[in-house]
Coordinates of C-alpha atoms and ligand atoms in Angstrom, one line a residue:
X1 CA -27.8 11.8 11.8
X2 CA -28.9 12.0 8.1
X3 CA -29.1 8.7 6.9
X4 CA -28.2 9.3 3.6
X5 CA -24.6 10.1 4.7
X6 CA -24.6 6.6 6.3
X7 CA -25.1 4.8 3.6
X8 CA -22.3 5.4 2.2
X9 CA -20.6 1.8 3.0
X10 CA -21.6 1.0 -0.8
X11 CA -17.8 0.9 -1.9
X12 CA -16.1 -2.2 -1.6
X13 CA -12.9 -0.8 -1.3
X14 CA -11.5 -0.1 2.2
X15 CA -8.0 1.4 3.1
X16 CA -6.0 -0.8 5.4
X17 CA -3.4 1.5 7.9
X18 CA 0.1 0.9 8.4
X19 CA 0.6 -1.2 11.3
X20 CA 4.0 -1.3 11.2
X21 CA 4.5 -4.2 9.5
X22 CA 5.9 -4.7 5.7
X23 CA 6.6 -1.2 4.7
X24 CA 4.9 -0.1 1.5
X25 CA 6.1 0.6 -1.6
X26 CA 6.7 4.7 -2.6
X27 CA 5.2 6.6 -5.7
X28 CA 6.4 10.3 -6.5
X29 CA 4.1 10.7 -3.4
X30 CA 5.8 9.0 -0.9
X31 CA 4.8 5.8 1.1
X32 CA 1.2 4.3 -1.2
X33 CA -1.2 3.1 0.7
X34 CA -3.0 -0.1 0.9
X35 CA -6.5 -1.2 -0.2
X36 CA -8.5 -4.1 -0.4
X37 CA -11.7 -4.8 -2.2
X38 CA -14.8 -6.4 0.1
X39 CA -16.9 -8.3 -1.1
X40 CA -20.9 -8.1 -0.4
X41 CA -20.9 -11.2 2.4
X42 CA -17.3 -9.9 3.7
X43 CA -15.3 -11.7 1.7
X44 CA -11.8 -9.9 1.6
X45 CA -10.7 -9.5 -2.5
X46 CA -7.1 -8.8 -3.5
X47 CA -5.0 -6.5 -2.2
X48 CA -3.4 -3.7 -3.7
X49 CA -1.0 -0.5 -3.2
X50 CA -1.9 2.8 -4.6
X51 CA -0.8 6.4 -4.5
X52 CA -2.2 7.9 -1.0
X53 CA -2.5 11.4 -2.7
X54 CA -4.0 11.2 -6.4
X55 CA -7.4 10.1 -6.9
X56 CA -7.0 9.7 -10.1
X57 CA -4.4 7.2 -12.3
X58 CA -3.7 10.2 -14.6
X59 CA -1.8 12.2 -11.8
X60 CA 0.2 9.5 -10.4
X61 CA -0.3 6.1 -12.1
X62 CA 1.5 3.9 -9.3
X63 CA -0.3 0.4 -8.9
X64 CA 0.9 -2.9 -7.3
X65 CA -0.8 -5.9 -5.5
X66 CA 0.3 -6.3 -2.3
X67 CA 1.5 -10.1 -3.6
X68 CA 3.2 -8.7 -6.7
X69 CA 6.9 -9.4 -7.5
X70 CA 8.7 -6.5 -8.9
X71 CA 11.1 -6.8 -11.0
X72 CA 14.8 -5.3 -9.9
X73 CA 14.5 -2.9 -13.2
X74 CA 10.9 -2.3 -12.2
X75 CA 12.3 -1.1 -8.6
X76 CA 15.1 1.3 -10.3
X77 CA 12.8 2.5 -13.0
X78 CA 10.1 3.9 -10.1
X79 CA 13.0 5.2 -8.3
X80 CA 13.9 7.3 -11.3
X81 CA 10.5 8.7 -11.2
X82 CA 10.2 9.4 -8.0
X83 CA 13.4 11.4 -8.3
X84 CA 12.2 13.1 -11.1
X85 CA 9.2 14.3 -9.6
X86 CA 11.2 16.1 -6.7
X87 CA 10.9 19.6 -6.4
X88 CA 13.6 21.4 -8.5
X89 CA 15.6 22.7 -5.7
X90 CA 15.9 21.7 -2.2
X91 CA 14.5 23.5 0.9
X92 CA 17.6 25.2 1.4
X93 CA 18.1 26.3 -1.9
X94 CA 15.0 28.0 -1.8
X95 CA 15.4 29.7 1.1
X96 CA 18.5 30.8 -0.3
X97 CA 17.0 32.4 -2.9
X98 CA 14.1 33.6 -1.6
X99 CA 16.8 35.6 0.3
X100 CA 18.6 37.1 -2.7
X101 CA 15.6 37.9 -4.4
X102 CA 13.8 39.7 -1.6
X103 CA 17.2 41.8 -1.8
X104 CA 16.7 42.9 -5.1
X105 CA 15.3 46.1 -6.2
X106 CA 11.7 46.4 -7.2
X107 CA 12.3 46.5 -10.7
X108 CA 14.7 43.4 -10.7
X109 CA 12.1 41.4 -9.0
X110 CA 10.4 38.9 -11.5
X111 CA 8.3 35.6 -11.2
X112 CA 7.8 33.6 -14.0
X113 CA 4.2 33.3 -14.3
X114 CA 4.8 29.7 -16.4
X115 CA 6.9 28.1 -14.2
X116 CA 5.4 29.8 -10.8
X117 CA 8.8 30.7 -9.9
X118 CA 10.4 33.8 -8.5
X119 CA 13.4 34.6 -10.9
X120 CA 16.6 35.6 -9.7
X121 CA 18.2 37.7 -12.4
X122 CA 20.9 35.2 -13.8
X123 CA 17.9 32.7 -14.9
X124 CA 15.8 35.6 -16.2
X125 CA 17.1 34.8 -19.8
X126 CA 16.2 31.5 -19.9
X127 CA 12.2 32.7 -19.1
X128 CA 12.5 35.4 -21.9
X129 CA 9.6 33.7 -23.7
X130 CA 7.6 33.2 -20.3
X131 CA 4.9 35.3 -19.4
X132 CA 6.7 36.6 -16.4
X133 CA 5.3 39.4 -13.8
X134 CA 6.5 42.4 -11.6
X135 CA 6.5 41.8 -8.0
X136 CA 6.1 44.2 -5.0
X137 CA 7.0 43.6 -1.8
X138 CA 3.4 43.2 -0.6
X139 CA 2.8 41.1 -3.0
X140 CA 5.2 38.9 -1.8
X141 CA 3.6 38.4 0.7
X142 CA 1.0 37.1 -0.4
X143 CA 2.0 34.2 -2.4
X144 CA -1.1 32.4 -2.3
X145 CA -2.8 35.4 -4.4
X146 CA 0.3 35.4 -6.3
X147 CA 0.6 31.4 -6.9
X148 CA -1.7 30.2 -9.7
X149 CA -4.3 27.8 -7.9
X150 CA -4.3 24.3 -8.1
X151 CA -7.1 23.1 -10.3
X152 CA -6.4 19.5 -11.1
X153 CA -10.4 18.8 -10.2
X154 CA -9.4 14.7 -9.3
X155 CA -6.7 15.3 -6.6
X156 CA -5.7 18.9 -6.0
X157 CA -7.8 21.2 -6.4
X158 CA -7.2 24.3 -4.2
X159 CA -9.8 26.3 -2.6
X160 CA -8.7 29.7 -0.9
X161 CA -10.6 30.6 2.3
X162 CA -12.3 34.3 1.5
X163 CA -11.0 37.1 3.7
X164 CA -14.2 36.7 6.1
X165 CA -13.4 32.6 6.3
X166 CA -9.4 33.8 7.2
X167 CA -10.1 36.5 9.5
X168 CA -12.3 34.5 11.2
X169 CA -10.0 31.6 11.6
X170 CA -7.3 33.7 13.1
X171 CA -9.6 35.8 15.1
X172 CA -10.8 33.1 16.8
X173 CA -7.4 31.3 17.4
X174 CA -6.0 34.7 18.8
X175 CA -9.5 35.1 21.3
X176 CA -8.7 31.8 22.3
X177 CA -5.0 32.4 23.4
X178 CA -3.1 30.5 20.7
X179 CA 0.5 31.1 19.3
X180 CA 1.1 28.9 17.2
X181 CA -0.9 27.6 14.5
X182 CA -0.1 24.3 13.3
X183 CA -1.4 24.9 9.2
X184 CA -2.1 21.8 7.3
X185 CA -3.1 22.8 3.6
X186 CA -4.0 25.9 4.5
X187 CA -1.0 28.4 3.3
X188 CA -3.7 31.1 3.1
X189 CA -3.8 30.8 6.8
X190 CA -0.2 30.8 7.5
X191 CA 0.2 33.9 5.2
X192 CA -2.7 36.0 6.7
X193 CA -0.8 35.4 10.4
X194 CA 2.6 36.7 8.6
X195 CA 0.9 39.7 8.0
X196 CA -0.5 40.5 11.2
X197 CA 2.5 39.5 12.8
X198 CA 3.4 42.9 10.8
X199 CA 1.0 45.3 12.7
X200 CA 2.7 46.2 15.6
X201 CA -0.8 46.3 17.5
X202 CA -1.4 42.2 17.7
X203 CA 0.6 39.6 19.8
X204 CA 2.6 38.0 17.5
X205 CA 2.2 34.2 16.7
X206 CA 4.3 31.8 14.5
X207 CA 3.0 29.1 12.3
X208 CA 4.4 26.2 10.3
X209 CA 2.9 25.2 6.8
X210 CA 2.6 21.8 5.8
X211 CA 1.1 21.1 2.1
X212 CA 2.5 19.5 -0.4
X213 CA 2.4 22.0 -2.9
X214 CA 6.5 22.7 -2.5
X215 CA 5.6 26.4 -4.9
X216 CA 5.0 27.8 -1.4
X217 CA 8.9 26.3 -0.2
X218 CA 10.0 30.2 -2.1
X219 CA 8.1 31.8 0.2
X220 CA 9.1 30.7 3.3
X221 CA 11.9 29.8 5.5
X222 CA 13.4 26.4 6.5
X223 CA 10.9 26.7 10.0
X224 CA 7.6 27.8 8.0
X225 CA 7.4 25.5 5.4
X226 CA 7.4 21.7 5.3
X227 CA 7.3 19.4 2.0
X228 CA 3.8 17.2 3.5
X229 CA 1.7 14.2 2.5
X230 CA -0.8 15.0 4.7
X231 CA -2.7 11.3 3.4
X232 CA 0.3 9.3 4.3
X233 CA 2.3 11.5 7.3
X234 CA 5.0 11.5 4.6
X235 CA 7.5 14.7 5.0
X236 CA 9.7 14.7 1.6
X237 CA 12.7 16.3 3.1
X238 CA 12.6 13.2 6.0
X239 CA 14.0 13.9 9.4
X240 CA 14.9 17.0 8.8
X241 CA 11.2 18.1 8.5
X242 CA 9.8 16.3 11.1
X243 CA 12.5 17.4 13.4
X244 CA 10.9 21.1 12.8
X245 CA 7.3 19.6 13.1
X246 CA 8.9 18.5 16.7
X247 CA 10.5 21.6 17.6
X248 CA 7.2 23.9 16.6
X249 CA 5.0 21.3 18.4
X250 CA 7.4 22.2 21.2
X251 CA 5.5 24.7 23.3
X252 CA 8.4 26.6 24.3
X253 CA 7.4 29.6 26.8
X254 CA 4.0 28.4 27.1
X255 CA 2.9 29.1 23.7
X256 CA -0.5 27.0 22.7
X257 CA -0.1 25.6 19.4
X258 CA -3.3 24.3 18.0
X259 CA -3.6 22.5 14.4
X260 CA -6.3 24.2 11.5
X261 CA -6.3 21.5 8.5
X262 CA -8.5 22.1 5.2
X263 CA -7.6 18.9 3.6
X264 CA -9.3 17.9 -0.4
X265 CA -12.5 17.3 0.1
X266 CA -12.4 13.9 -1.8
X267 CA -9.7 12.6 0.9
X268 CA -9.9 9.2 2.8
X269 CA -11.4 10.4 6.3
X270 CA -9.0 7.6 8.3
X271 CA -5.7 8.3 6.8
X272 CA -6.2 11.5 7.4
X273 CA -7.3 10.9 10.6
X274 CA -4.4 8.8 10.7
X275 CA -1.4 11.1 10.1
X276 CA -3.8 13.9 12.4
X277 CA -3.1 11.6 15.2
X278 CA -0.2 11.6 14.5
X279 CA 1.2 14.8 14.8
X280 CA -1.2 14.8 18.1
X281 CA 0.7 12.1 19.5
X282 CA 4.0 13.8 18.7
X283 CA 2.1 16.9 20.5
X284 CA 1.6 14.4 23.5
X285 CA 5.0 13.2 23.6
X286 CA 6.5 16.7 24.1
X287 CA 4.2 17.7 26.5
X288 CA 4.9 18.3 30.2
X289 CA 3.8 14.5 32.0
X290 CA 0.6 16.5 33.7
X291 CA -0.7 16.8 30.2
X292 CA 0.6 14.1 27.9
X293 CA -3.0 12.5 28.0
X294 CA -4.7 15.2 26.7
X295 CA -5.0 16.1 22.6
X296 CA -3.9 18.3 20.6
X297 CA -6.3 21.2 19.9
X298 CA -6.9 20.8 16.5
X299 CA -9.5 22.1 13.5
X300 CA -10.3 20.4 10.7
X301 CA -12.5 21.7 7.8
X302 CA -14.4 19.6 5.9
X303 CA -18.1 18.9 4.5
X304 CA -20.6 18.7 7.1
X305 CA -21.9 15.3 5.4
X306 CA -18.5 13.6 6.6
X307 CA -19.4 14.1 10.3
X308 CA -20.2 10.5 10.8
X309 CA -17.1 9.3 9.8
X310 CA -15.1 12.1 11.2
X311 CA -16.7 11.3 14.5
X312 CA -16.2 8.1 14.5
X313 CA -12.5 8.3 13.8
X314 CA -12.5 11.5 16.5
X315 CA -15.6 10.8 19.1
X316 CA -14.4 14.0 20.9
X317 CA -15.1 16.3 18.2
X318 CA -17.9 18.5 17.6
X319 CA -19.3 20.1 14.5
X320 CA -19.6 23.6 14.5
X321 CA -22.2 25.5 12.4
X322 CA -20.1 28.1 11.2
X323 CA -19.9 28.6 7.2
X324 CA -16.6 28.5 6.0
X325 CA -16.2 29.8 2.0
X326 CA -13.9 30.1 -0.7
X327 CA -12.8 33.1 -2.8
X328 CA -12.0 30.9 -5.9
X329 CA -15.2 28.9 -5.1
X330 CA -18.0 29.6 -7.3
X331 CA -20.8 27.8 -6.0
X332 CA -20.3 27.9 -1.9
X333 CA -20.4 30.9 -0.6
X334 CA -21.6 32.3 2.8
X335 CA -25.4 32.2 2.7
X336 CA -27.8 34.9 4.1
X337 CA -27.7 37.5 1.4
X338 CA -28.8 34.8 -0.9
X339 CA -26.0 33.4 -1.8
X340 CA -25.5 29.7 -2.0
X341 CA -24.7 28.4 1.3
X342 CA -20.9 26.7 1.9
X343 CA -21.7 23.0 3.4
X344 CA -17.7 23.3 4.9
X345 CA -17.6 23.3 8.2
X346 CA -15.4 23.3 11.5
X347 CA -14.8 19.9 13.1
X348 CA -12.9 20.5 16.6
X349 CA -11.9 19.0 19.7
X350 CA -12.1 22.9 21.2
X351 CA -14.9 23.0 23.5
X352 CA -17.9 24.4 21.0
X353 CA -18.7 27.2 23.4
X354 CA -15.4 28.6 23.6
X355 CA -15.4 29.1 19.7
X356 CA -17.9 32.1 19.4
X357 CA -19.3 32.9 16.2
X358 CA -20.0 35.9 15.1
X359 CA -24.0 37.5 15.4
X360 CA -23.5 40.0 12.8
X361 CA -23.5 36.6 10.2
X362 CA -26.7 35.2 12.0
X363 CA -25.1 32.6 14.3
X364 CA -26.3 32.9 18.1
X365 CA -25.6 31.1 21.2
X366 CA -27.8 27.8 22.5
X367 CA -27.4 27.7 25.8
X368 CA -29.0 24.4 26.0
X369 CA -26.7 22.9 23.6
X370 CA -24.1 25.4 24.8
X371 CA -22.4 25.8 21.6
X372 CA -23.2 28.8 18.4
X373 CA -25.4 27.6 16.1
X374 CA -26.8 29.1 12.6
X375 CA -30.2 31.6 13.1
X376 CA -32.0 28.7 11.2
X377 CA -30.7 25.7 13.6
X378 CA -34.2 26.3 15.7
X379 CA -33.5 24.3 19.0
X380 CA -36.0 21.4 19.3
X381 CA -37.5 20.4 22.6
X382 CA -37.9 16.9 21.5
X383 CA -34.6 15.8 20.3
X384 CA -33.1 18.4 22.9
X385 CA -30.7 19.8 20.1
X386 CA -30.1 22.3 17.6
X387 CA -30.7 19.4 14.8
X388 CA -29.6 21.2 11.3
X389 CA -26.6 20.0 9.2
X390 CA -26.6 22.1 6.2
X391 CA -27.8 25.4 7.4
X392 CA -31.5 25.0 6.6
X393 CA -34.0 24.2 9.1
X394 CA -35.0 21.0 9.8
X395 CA -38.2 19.6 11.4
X396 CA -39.1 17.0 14.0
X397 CA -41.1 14.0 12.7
X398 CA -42.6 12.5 15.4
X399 CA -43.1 9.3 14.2
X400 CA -39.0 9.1 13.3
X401 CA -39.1 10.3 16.5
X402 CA -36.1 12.8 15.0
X403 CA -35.3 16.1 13.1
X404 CA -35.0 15.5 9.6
X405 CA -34.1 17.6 6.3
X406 CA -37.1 20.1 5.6
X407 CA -37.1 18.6 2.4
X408 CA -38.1 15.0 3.6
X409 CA -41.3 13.4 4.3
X410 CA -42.6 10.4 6.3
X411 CA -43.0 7.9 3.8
X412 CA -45.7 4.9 5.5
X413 CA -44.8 1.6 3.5
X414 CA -40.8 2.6 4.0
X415 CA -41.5 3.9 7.9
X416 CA -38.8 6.7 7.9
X417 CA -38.3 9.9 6.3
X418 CA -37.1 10.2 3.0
X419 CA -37.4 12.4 -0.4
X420 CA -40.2 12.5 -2.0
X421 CA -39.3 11.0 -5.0
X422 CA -37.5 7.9 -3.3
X423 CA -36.7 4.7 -4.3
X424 CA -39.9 3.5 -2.1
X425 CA -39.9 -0.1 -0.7
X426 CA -35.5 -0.4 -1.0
X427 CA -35.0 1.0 2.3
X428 CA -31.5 0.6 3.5
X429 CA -32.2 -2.5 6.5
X430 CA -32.9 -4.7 3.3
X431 CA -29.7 -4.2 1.8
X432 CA -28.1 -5.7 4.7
X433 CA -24.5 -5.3 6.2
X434 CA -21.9 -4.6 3.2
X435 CA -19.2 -6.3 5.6
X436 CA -20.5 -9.4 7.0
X437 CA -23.9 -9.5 4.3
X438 CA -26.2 -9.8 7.6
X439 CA -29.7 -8.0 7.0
X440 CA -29.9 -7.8 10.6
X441 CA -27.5 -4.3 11.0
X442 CA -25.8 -2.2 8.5
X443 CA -22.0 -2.2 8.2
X444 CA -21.3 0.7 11.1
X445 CA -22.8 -1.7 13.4
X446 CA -20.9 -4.8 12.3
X447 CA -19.8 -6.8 15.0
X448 CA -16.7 -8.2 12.7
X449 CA -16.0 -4.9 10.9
X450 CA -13.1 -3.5 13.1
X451 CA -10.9 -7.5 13.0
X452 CA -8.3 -5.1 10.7
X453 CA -8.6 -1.1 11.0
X454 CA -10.2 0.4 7.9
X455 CA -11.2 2.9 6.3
X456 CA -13.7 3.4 3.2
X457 CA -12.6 4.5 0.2
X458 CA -14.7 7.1 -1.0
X459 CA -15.0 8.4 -4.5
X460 CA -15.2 12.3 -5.8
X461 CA -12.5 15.1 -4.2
X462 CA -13.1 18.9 -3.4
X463 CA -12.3 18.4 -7.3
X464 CA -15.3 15.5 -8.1
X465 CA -16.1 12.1 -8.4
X466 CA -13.6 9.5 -9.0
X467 CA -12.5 7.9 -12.1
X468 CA -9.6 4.9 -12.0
X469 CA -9.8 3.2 -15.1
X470 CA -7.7 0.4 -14.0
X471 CA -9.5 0.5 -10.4
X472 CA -12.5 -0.1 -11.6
X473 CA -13.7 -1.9 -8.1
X474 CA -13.9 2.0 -7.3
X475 CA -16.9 2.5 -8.8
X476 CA -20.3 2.5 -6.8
X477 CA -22.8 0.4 -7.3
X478 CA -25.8 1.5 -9.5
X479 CA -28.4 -0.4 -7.8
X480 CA -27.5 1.6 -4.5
X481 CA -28.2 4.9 -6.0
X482 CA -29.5 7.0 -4.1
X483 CA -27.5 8.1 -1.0
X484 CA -23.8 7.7 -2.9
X485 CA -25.3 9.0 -6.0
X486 CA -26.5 12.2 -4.0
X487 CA -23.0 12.4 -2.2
X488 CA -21.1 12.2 -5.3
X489 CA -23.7 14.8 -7.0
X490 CA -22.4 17.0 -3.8
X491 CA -19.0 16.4 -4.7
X492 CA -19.5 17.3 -8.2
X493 CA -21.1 20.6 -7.3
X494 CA -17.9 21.1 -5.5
X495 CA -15.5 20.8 -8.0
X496 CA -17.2 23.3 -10.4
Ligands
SAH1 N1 -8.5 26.9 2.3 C1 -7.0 26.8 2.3 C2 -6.6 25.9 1.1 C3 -7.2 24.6 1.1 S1 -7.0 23.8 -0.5 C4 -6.4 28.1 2.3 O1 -7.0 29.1 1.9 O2 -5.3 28.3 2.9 C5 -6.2 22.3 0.0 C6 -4.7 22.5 0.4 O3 -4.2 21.3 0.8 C7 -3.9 23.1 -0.7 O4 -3.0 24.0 -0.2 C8 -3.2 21.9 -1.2 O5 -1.9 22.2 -1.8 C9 -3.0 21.0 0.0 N2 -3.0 19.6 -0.2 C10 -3.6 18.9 -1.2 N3 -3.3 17.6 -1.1 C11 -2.4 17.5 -0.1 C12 -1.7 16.4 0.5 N4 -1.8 15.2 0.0 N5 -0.9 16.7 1.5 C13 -0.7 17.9 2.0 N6 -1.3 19.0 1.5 C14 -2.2 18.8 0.4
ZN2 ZN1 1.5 9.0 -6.0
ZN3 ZN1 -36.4 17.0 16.9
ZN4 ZN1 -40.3 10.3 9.7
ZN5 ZN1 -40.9 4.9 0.8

């Protein structure tokens, strides 16, 4: 495990799930979510609510300690804003439209390139000073090439999978017999099975999108497209969105539904395991009693350096090596023909073996490890795995008795393996647990850390590292540099 990635308890601030208890209050962005600042020795600071989506106070400024009294006018004054902030027209409106417009002729059809609409010819005037585009039927299919992308670096930024990352995805879904694909934030997916439902020569599948960017609602009917907080499990439109969740989770005629989720990469790893288990449990419940133990196949793609805390919220999970990259991604792309390498991965309950990757890209089976690896993962005989994380090859120190980053080197006065340039002597054992302040164990191995189910909160998004003025408590620590410091230089790489 790189031990960089573990020290990134530095961040007092932990998010404390819904138990069921007090319900929290709502921003534009449905149910917030609360946190609570921790103190060095343990001791628990104030609590607060904040929004579960934005990272930063700019988009969604909602803040309230969990103690606060709130004014009646405060109450119907954030009810006006969150009414505001709903999408302009409701799901069946759009579909409605979508409808009409799809009936048009070519040259009537128009989308409003300001507003990321698709105009039906009554409101065409009222764009006349837009920037506003022809559309062709094929490209209405495609509306995440059509839909500007998301580029609000703190919460939202949006990252299209390339055409190698997509056919890949559904390629290997298909191999593996499913029918339904379950897509969470990833509309590229959903429209890239659309169009192979269209070639006669492929079994056909269905999918359900779930993102909370309601721009893709024109696209799709009521049954493809759900409003979704994937951070809080919050469906806009209510029950009558989960009941389609329910009724796609439903594996009618035996059709295997499995989940692919490409979340922001600056998301809180529990709530999103959270609302993940979720939807499995939802899975379970509809499921036949002979299976309702079992989970729900699911994907989710995220940076390799959050395995530790993936796995621990999913211990049946496995990281797979494959490289997964972004068209609108400038500095992660597929590696091998010298290209920056993508540090996204595949996290998956799907047994690794069954998901082959391809040989023509440089992965290749270990049978030891029985699972594809990367051509530069070199098995090791000591450790008895394929060891490497980020897609370079790693070495075995034999005094760490472990494979570590080819970049590292034993260092004698701190006994481990570290960069050379290190802060030397401030190894991590001396900084002690950040939850209970013992130097005996680091937080992950607190014996008092799970008394309430937490989760850190982390700073940076697929969009960079975090800045809440008024949440200041966010902030790392200085002092404990260097394996936040990297991870947020990571982050930052991402976002450009
Ligand atoms: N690679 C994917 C897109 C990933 S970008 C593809 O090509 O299809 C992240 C996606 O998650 C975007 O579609 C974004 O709109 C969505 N998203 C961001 N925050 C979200 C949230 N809180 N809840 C649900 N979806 C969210
Ligand atoms: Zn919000
Ligand atoms: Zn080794
Ligand atoms: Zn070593
Ligand atoms: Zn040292």
């Amino acid at each position: 495990m790189d031990t960089s990635e573990a020290n990134d308890d530095t961040l007092g601030i932990e998010v404390i799930l819904p138990d069921g208890g007090k319900p929290a209050p709502c921003c534009p962005h449905g149910p917030t979510l609360l946190f609570e600042k921790v103190g060095k020795g343990g001791e628990k600071g104030r609590r607060f609510y904040a929004c579960s989506a934005c990272r930063d106070r700019k988009d969604c400024k909602f803040f309230q300690w969990e103690d606060e009294k709130v004014s009646e006018a405060r109450v119907l004054a954030r009810e006006a804003e969150n009414q505001s902030k709903r999408p302009p027209f409701t799901q069946q409106e759009y579909c409605k439209r979508f409808r009409k417009f799809a009936s048009l002729p070519l040259d009537e059809k128009k989308f409003c390139q300001d507003c990321q609409i698709l105009l039906l010819p009554a409101e065409r005037e009222a764009h006349s000073s837009h920037r506003s585009t022809a559309v062709t039927a094929a490209q209405l299919r495609r509306p995440s090439a059509m839909l500007r992308p998301l580029d609000n670096k703190k919460s939202n930024a949006q990252y299209l999978f390339t055409d190698r990352s997509s056919h890949f995805l559904l390629d290997t879904l298909a191999a593996l017999g499913y029918k339904r694909v379950l897509c969470v934030g990833t509309p590229r997916l959903q429209e890239l099975i659309k169009l192979r439902n269209l070639e006669q020569s492929h079994e056909p599948m269905k999918s359900l999108l779930l993102d909370i960017d309601f721009r893709y609602a024109q696209f799709y009917s009521r049954d493809e497209f759900c409003h979704y907080n994937m951070f809080n499990h919050h469906f806009f439109d209510g029950e009558a969105s989960s009941a389609i969740l329910q009724a796609f989770l439903t594996e009618a005629d035996g059709e295997k539904v499995v989940m692919v989720a490409d979340p922001p990469f600056g998301g809180l790893v529990k709530p999103l395991a959270n609302s993940f288990s979720l939807i499995s449990q939802t899975w379970g419940k509809l499921q036949s009693s002979d299976n309702s133990n079992s989970d729900m196949p699911m994907m989710w793609i995220f940076p390799y350096f959050f395995e530790p805390r993936i796995l621990e919220c999913f211990p049946s999970f496995t990281m797979l090596d494959y490289q997964v990259d972004y068209d609108n991604h400038p500095l992660y792309k597929h590696g091998k023909t010298g290209r920056k390498q993508s540090p996204v991965r595949l996290f998956t309950n799907i047994s690794p073996r069954d998901v082959v990757l391809p040989k023509e890209e440089g992965y290749r089976f270990c049978s030891v490890c029985q699972r594809f690896v990367w051509s530069l993962n070199r098995h090791c005989t000591k450790c008895n795995v394929c060891p490497s994380k980020d897609g370079r090859e790693w070495k075995h120190c034999s005094v760490c008795e472990k494979c570590v980053k080819p970049s590292w080197r034993h260092c004698q006065s701190c006994s481990r393996c570290a960069l050379p340039d290190h802060l030397c002597g401030l190894t991590e054992g001396k900084e002690g647990c950040f939850n209970c302040g013992s130097l005996k164990h680091k937080r992950k191995a607190c014996p008092v850390k799970d008394t309430h189910r937490v989760s850190r909160h982390r700073p940076g998004a697929k969009s960079g590292a975090k800045n809440v003025s008024h949440r200041h408590v966010f902030k790392a620590k200085g002092k404990r540099k260097s394996g936040a410091a990297r991870r947020a230089k990571k982050m930052a790489a991402l976002s450009v």
